[in-house]
XYZ file of C-alpha atoms in Angstrom:
336
model
C 0.646 -31.202 -22.923
C 1.349 -28.868 -19.967
C 0.738 -30.290 -16.531
C -2.099 -29.080 -14.365
C -0.731 -26.402 -12.025
C -0.632 -27.417 -8.380
C -0.397 -24.275 -6.259
C 2.035 -24.867 -3.421
C 2.824 -21.251 -2.564
C -0.070 -19.053 -1.472
C 0.479 -15.627 0.063
C -2.023 -12.856 0.766
C -0.905 -9.315 0.002
C -2.595 -7.317 2.765
C -0.958 -4.006 1.788
C -1.135 -2.581 -1.737
C 2.092 -2.967 -3.711
C 4.075 0.182 -4.407
C 5.749 1.190 -7.673
C 9.476 0.518 -7.396
C 8.988 -2.289 -4.861
C 11.362 -5.215 -5.474
C 10.350 -8.854 -4.977
C 12.774 -11.789 -4.955
C 11.977 -15.442 -5.710
C 13.836 -18.722 -6.116
C 12.486 -21.135 -8.725
C 13.586 -24.765 -8.760
C 12.609 -27.182 -11.525
C 10.867 -30.182 -9.932
C 9.666 -31.935 -13.071
C 9.262 -31.669 -16.817
C 6.444 -29.142 -16.719
C 6.724 -25.393 -16.096
C 7.047 -23.744 -12.695
C 4.728 -20.737 -12.514
C 4.153 -17.644 -10.378
C 1.008 -15.480 -10.501
C 0.059 -12.097 -9.038
C -3.728 -12.294 -8.670
C -6.645 -9.919 -8.271
C -9.761 -12.049 -8.167
C -9.814 -14.136 -11.371
C -7.376 -11.831 -13.158
C -3.685 -12.764 -13.357
C -2.063 -9.324 -13.315
C 1.393 -10.844 -13.843
C 2.301 -14.421 -14.838
C 5.803 -15.905 -14.856
C 6.484 -19.350 -16.294
C 9.877 -21.081 -16.159
C 9.840 -23.656 -18.969
C 12.631 -26.245 -18.710
C 12.018 -27.700 -22.175
C 12.967 -24.422 -23.882
C 15.144 -22.876 -21.108
C 12.928 -19.777 -21.143
C 11.352 -17.568 -18.502
C 8.102 -16.285 -20.010
C 6.143 -13.232 -18.769
C 2.468 -12.578 -19.526
C -0.888 -11.635 -17.991
C -4.496 -12.811 -18.232
C -7.244 -10.199 -17.914
C -10.970 -10.997 -18.250
C -10.063 -14.530 -19.307
C -7.777 -13.523 -22.187
C -3.998 -13.874 -22.319
C -1.893 -10.891 -23.358
C 1.272 -10.714 -25.442
C 4.083 -12.690 -23.864
C 7.747 -11.754 -23.614
C 10.568 -13.920 -22.350
C 14.204 -14.470 -21.450
C 16.328 -17.266 -22.892
C 18.441 -18.423 -19.953
C 22.012 -19.775 -19.926
C 22.500 -23.531 -19.736
C 22.660 -24.747 -16.146
C 20.845 -21.697 -14.749
C 17.397 -23.261 -14.417
C 17.641 -25.071 -11.089
C 17.596 -22.727 -8.117
C 17.075 -19.745 -10.406
C 16.812 -16.431 -8.508
C 14.352 -13.990 -10.082
C 13.974 -10.308 -9.136
C 10.838 -8.324 -10.057
C 10.541 -4.537 -9.853
C 6.885 -3.518 -9.548
C 5.414 -0.861 -11.840
C 3.173 -0.215 -14.855
C 6.053 -1.834 -16.750
C 7.599 -4.649 -14.707
C 11.341 -5.315 -14.795
C 12.447 -8.956 -14.573
C 16.030 -9.996 -13.785
C 17.337 -13.588 -13.765
C 20.750 -15.231 -14.321
C 22.334 -11.980 -15.452
C 19.565 -11.345 -18.020
C 16.984 -8.575 -17.877
C 13.765 -7.625 -19.645
C 11.051 -5.001 -19.289
C 7.510 -6.278 -19.812
C 4.646 -3.895 -20.393
C 2.875 -1.685 -20.120
C 0.671 -4.106 -18.181
C -3.025 -4.239 -18.994
C -3.984 -4.369 -15.319
C -2.741 -2.461 -12.263
C -0.141 -4.708 -10.631
C -0.315 -2.585 -7.467
C -3.835 -3.966 -6.921
C -2.688 -7.600 -6.666
C -4.274 -9.336 -3.684
C -2.531 -12.744 -3.711
C 0.576 -14.568 -4.833
C 0.247 -18.115 -6.150
C 3.099 -20.374 -7.190
C 3.804 -24.009 -8.004
C 5.822 -26.248 -5.700
C 9.194 -25.118 -7.040
C 8.606 -21.420 -6.293
C 9.567 -19.769 -3.001
C 9.750 -16.116 -2.028
C 13.044 -14.768 -0.688
C 13.004 -12.123 2.013
C 15.812 -9.545 2.020
C 17.959 -9.643 5.176
C 16.879 -7.246 7.871
C 19.369 -4.456 8.399
C 19.502 -2.962 11.863
C 19.951 0.797 11.719
C 20.187 3.635 14.199
C 17.333 5.613 15.761
C 14.380 6.234 13.460
C 11.040 8.075 13.370
C 7.773 7.167 11.615
C 4.963 9.750 11.773
C 1.278 8.872 11.522
C -0.014 12.414 12.035
C 1.405 15.917 12.263
C -1.574 18.255 12.065
C -3.835 20.277 14.326
C -6.986 18.127 14.169
C -5.217 14.889 15.111
C -2.125 15.977 17.018
C 1.334 14.514 16.515
C 1.474 10.714 16.566
C 3.891 8.065 15.443
C 6.602 5.567 16.410
C 10.290 5.758 17.270
C 12.832 2.990 17.631
C 16.386 1.885 17.068
C 17.849 2.982 20.415
C 17.670 -0.239 22.398
C 15.489 -0.995 25.395
C 16.549 1.922 27.611
C 14.284 4.789 28.648
C 14.477 7.950 26.576
C 12.825 11.337 26.104
C 11.304 12.627 22.874
C 11.686 16.384 22.283
C 9.772 18.475 19.723
C 11.258 21.839 18.811
C 10.561 24.727 16.467
C 13.877 26.448 15.810
C 15.431 26.286 19.289
C 12.151 26.522 21.222
C 10.852 23.306 22.763
C 7.111 22.949 22.167
C 6.589 19.435 23.599
C 8.416 16.733 25.558
C 7.415 13.123 26.155
C 9.011 10.372 28.256
C 9.434 7.037 26.447
C 9.445 4.095 28.880
C 12.023 1.320 28.445
C 11.076 -1.768 26.480
C 11.831 -3.811 23.358
C 10.769 -2.801 19.882
C 9.314 0.436 18.531
C 7.522 2.783 20.932
C 4.398 4.675 20.028
C 3.847 8.273 21.060
C 1.034 10.832 20.887
C 1.314 14.550 21.614
C -1.582 17.063 21.416
C -1.135 19.748 18.777
C 0.796 22.631 20.410
C -1.404 25.707 20.795
C -0.447 28.645 18.630
C 1.804 26.603 16.341
C 1.360 27.967 12.835
C 0.600 25.836 9.825
C 3.764 25.110 7.885
C 6.017 25.366 10.965
C 9.061 23.070 10.800
C 9.014 20.648 13.750
C 12.295 18.997 14.752
C 12.187 15.611 16.503
C 15.041 14.682 18.839
C 15.579 11.785 21.225
C 17.653 12.029 24.414
C 18.840 8.845 26.086
C 19.395 8.132 29.778
C 23.016 9.272 29.527
C 22.053 12.634 28.051
C 23.146 11.947 24.478
C 20.833 13.622 21.941
C 20.039 12.229 18.502
C 18.164 14.070 15.728
C 15.351 11.848 14.364
C 14.011 14.093 11.615
C 11.912 17.098 10.736
C 8.313 17.527 9.560
C 5.996 20.351 8.587
C 2.995 20.937 10.861
C -0.396 21.402 9.165
C -3.558 23.109 10.314
C -5.554 22.648 7.110
C -6.076 19.426 5.156
C -7.392 18.626 1.687
C -8.196 15.530 -0.346
C -10.859 13.547 -2.162
C -12.300 10.062 -2.393
C -12.174 9.555 -6.181
C -13.310 5.984 -6.772
C -15.057 3.343 -4.723
C -16.021 -0.187 -5.749
C -16.831 -3.483 -4.090
C -13.083 -4.301 -3.809
C -11.628 -1.039 -2.529
C -11.253 2.738 -2.602
C -8.718 5.191 -3.964
C -8.099 8.924 -3.906
C -5.666 11.459 -2.477
C -5.104 13.509 0.672
C -2.543 16.133 1.722
C -1.900 18.973 4.171
C -2.959 22.275 2.629
C -0.551 24.579 4.454
C 2.486 22.329 5.021
C 4.151 21.471 1.705
C 6.556 18.584 2.185
C 4.792 17.443 5.357
C 4.463 13.733 6.210
C 1.801 11.660 4.426
C -1.630 11.575 6.027
C -2.893 8.370 7.610
C -6.510 7.615 6.638
C -9.214 5.421 8.159
C -11.660 3.483 5.977
C -15.091 2.547 7.333
C -18.072 0.752 5.821
C -21.452 1.518 7.406
C -19.526 2.958 10.361
C -17.429 -0.197 10.884
C -13.631 0.355 10.664
C -11.962 -1.892 8.076
C -8.395 -0.581 8.184
C -6.048 2.271 7.398
C -4.163 3.545 4.357
C -1.260 5.957 4.091
C -1.519 8.653 1.410
C 1.980 8.262 -0.035
C 1.420 6.706 -3.466
C 2.563 8.374 -6.722
C 0.074 10.767 -8.381
C 1.799 12.266 -11.432
C -1.536 13.681 -12.636
C -1.830 15.850 -9.507
C 1.865 16.758 -9.522
C 1.317 18.733 -12.725
C -0.906 21.129 -10.756
C 1.048 21.067 -7.471
C 4.449 19.361 -7.036
C 3.637 18.628 -3.381
C 0.879 16.265 -4.554
C 3.321 14.011 -6.435
C 3.101 11.292 -3.737
C -0.222 11.970 -1.998
C -2.378 9.197 -3.444
C -3.888 6.291 -1.510
C -5.325 2.869 -2.335
C -7.115 0.570 0.089
C -8.277 -2.978 -0.633
C -11.213 -4.250 1.403
C -10.353 -7.508 3.216
C -13.152 -9.127 1.194
C -15.312 -7.730 -1.641
C -18.313 -5.926 -0.149
C -21.479 -7.982 0.063
C -24.344 -5.771 -1.155
C -27.728 -7.520 -1.265
C -30.117 -6.442 -4.044
C -31.924 -3.227 -3.211
C -29.464 -2.219 -0.485
C -26.395 0.016 -0.342
C -23.214 0.480 1.678
C -21.774 3.787 2.935
C -17.986 3.942 2.551
C -16.293 6.637 4.636
C -12.673 7.794 4.387
C -11.407 10.209 7.026
C -8.122 11.413 8.433
C -7.113 9.016 11.228
C -7.662 10.347 14.733
C -10.024 13.080 13.514
C -13.557 13.442 12.271
C -12.389 15.076 9.051
C -13.764 13.256 5.995
C -12.443 13.591 2.471
C -14.525 15.190 -0.237
C -17.084 12.703 -1.702
C -17.173 10.775 1.588
C -19.332 8.926 2.445
C -19.545 7.215 -0.939
C -22.672 5.096 -1.347
C -22.456 1.818 -3.233
C -25.797 0.353 -4.249
C -27.128 -2.676 -6.062
C -30.322 -2.605 -8.061
C -33.205 -4.710 -6.870
C -33.690 -7.992 -8.740
C -37.496 -7.720 -8.624
C -39.289 -5.606 -11.261
C -40.970 -2.381 -10.209
C -44.725 -2.415 -9.889
C -46.486 -0.441 -12.646
C -47.962 2.927 -11.744
C -51.672 3.016 -11.087
C -53.689 4.861 -13.654
C -56.015 7.506 -12.398
C -59.426 7.017 -13.926
């Protein structure tokens, strides 16, 4: 009889998982029973791994709405069980690699990208890839007329520097970056007269005058998008600049009854939209509420999604979620 699982590893997944994301784990056998790892969304186990010492197998499965799916598995080499390193590649079909063996499991019945928690037995630990220090870098949060140009730069030490924004060879904005550790945030108002679709170049100049190109982005003056689904656990949809193909992904704010709950970046794959417009191939977004929305009977909640730093809401926003009253309706009075 299998032992009762004692969850020793618990980890919240605050950000939605992305297709192609790679997760690494080490599994050590601590007893005769299996060591297990679950990706959870509420009561559903979107992905279940079980290392079974008795049969030297790593089994993959899922449990949706209380029912187990069809399992697949790897038969592992002798001596590979203790301290086994397992790599998972996230997707509609998950790829599992361990001890030189590989399998593809799926398609999954649930959406693994919506997993909210990791749960593992005592022998399971998550491995973090080593951090690689690179050169100067740029991360944009906005590059459009309603919200200006905002983001972060880093990778050039703690010295002071100057950020330059150019179109062709013309400088349209300049901003001093004070010295200090870590990434530095910046915000620049949208340059007047800058056309939608203009190619903005970002450069950083250090104290000694050396200039480093950070990247390029298309500037947008018109935005588009839609809130497509909203439930008690989260929202999803898409958003993109209308006149700046290839521009950076839009950063969105999610509010419930006017209260901010967090932000989501519209950079998730949307192959259905890509068929109509290739620029929409990675313009989807998914946001999990920190907790499922509490909606008392007879009340509703207004869920708003808007472009961060602006008042621009997506189509279908606000989305109202309601719950029917538990008490029966009074009968109509008869006129007599």
